[in-house]
Tab-separated table of C-alpha atoms in Angstrom:
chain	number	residue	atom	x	y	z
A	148	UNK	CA	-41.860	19.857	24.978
A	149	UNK	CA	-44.256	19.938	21.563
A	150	UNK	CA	-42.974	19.304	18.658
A	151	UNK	CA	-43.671	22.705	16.517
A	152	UNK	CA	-41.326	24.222	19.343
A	153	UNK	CA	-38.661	21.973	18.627
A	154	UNK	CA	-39.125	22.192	15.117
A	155	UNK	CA	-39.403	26.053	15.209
A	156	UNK	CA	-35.734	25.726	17.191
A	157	UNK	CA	-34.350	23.964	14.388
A	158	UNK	CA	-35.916	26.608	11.390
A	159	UNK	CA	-34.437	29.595	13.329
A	160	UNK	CA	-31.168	27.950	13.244
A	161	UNK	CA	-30.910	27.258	9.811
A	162	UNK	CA	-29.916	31.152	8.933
A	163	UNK	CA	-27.236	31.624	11.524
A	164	UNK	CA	-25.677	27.866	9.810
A	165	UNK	CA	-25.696	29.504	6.389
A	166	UNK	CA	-24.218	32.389	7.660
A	167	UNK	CA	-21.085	30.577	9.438
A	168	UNK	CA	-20.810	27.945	6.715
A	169	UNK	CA	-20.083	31.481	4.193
A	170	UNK	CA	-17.596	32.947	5.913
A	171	UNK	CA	-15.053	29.695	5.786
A	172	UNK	CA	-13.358	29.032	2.482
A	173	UNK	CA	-14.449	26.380	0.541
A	174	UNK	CA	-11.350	24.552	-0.043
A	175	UNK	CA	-7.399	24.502	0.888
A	176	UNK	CA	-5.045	22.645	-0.795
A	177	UNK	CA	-2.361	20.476	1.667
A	178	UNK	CA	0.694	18.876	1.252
A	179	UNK	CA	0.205	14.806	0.995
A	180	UNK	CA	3.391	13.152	2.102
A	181	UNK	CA	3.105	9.213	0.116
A	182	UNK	CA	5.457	6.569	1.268
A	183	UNK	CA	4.783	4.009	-1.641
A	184	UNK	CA	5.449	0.392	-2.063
A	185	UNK	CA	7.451	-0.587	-5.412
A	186	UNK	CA	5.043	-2.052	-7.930
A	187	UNK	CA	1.614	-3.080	-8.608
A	188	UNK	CA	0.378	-0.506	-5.466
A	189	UNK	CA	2.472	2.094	-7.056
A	190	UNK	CA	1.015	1.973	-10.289
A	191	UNK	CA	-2.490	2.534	-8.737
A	192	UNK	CA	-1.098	5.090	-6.270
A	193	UNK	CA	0.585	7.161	-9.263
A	194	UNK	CA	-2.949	7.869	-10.505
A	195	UNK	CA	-4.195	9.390	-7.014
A	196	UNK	CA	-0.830	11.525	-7.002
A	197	UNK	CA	-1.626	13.403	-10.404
A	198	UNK	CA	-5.344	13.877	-9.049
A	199	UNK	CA	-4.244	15.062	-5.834
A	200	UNK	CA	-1.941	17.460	-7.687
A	201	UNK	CA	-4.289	18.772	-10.565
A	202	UNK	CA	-6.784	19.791	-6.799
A	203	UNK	CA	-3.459	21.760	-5.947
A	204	UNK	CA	-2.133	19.699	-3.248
A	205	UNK	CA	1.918	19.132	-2.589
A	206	UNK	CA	2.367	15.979	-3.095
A	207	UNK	CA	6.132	14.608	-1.962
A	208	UNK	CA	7.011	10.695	-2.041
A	209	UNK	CA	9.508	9.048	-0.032
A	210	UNK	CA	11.456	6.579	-2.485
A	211	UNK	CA	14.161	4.331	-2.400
A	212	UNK	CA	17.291	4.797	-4.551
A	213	UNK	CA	16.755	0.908	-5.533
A	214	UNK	CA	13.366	1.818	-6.717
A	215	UNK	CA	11.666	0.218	-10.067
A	216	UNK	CA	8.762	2.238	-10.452
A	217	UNK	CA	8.838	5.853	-8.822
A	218	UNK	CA	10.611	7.798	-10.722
A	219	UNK	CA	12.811	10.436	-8.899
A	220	UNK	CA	11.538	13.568	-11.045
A	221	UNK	CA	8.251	13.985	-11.824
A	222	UNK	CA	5.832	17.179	-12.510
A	223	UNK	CA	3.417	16.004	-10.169
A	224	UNK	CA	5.397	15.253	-6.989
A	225	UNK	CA	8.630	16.221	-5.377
A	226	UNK	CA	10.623	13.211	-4.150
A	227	UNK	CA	12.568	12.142	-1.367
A	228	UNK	CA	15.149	9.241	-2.091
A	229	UNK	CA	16.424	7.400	0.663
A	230	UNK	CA	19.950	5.694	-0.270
A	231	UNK	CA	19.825	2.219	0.235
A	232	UNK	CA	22.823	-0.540	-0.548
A	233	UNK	CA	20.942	-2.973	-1.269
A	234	UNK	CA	16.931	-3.479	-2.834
A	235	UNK	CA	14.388	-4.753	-0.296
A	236	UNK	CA	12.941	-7.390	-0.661
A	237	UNK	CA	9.938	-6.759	-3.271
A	238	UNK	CA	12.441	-4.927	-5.251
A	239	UNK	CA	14.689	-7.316	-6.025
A	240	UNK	CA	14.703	-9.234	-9.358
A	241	UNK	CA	15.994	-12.542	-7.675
A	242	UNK	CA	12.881	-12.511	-4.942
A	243	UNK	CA	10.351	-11.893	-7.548
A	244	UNK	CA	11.959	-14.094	-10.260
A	245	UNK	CA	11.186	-17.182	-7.740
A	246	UNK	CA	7.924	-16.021	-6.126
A	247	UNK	CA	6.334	-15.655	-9.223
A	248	UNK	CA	7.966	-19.367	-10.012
A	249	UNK	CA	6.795	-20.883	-6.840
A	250	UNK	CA	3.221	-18.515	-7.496
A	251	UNK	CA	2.709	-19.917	-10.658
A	252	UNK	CA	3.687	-23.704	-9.168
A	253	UNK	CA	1.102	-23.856	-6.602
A	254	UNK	CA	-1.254	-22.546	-8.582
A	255	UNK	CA	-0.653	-25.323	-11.162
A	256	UNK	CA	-1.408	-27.658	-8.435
A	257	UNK	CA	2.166	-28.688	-8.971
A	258	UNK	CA	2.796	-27.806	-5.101
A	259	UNK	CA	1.987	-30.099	-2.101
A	260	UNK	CA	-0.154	-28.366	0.568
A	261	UNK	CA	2.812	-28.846	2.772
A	262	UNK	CA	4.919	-26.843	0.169
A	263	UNK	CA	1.927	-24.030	0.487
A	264	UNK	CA	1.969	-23.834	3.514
A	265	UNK	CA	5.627	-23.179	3.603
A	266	UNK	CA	5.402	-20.513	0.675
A	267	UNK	CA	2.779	-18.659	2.808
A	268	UNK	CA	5.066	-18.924	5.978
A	269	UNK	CA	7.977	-17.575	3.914
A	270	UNK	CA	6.057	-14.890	2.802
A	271	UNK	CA	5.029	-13.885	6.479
A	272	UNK	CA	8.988	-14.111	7.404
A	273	UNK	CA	9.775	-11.899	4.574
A	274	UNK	CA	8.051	-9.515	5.382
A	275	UNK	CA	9.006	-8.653	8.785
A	276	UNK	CA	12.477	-9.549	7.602
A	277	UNK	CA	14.010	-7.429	5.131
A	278	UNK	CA	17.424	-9.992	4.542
A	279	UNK	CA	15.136	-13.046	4.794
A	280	UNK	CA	14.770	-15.557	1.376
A	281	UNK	CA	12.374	-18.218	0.244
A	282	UNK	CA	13.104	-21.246	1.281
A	283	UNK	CA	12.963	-24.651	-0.604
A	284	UNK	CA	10.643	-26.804	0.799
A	285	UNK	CA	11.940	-29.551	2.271
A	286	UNK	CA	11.049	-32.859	1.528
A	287	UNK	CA	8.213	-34.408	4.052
A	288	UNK	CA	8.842	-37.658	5.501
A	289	UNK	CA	6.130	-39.640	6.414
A	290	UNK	CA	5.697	-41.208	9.979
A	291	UNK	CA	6.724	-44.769	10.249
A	292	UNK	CA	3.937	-47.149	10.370
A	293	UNK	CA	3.784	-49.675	13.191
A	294	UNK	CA	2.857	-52.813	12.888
């Protein structure tokens, strides 16, 4: 096949693509349904929720009653708030009160690796867990020499 046919092929379509990319509209808004985490993510995610909302989207967020950050009315979204007895995890004070005390311990090198280890294992537990708690590292006995 030579190439000024191919090419020719490709020219002679360029009119009918013009033509079909015309006739559909250039932009619909949606409706954006956000299921946020409490905190730092939220405060980032708050900023993509006015911008979807100034491009006329409908924005709705699924909160929890227990929640710190998203506020039940806003102009920008319409919320859902699902009741909850008690806050999960990440929202309550008690959790974050003694992450950010065993955070700021490790990272003072004030931690064993053992005791990091531990925190990170915690962490993994917590999450999947929703009643779970940090634990307190226990203390590490060493094996008994033999002589």
């Amino acid at each position: 096949m030579p190439f000024s046919y191919v090419t020719g092929s490709c020219v002679a379509l360029v009119p009918v693509l013009l033509l079909l990319s015309s006739l559909q509209p250039s932009s619909e808004a949606g409706r954006v349904l956000v299921y946020p985490v409490d905190g730092s993510h939220w405060l980032n995610m708050r900023i993509l929720v006015e911008a979807l909302h100034t491009q006329g989207h409908q924005v709705t967020i699924l909160r929890s009653s227990t929640s710190w950050y998203v506020a039940e009315h806003s102009p920008h979204y319409t919320s859902i708030t699902v009741p909850q007895s008690q806050p999960q995890n990440i929202e309550s004070q008690d959790f974050m009160a003694d992450f950010l005390k065993r955070s700021l311990e490790i990272q003072r090198g004030e931690g064993s690796p053992w005791a990091f280890l531990q925190f990170c294992g915690n962490l993994f537990i917590y999450r999947y867990t929703p009643k779970a708690g940090l634990t307190e590292p226990k203390p590490h006995s060493s094996p008994k020499q033999s002589n």
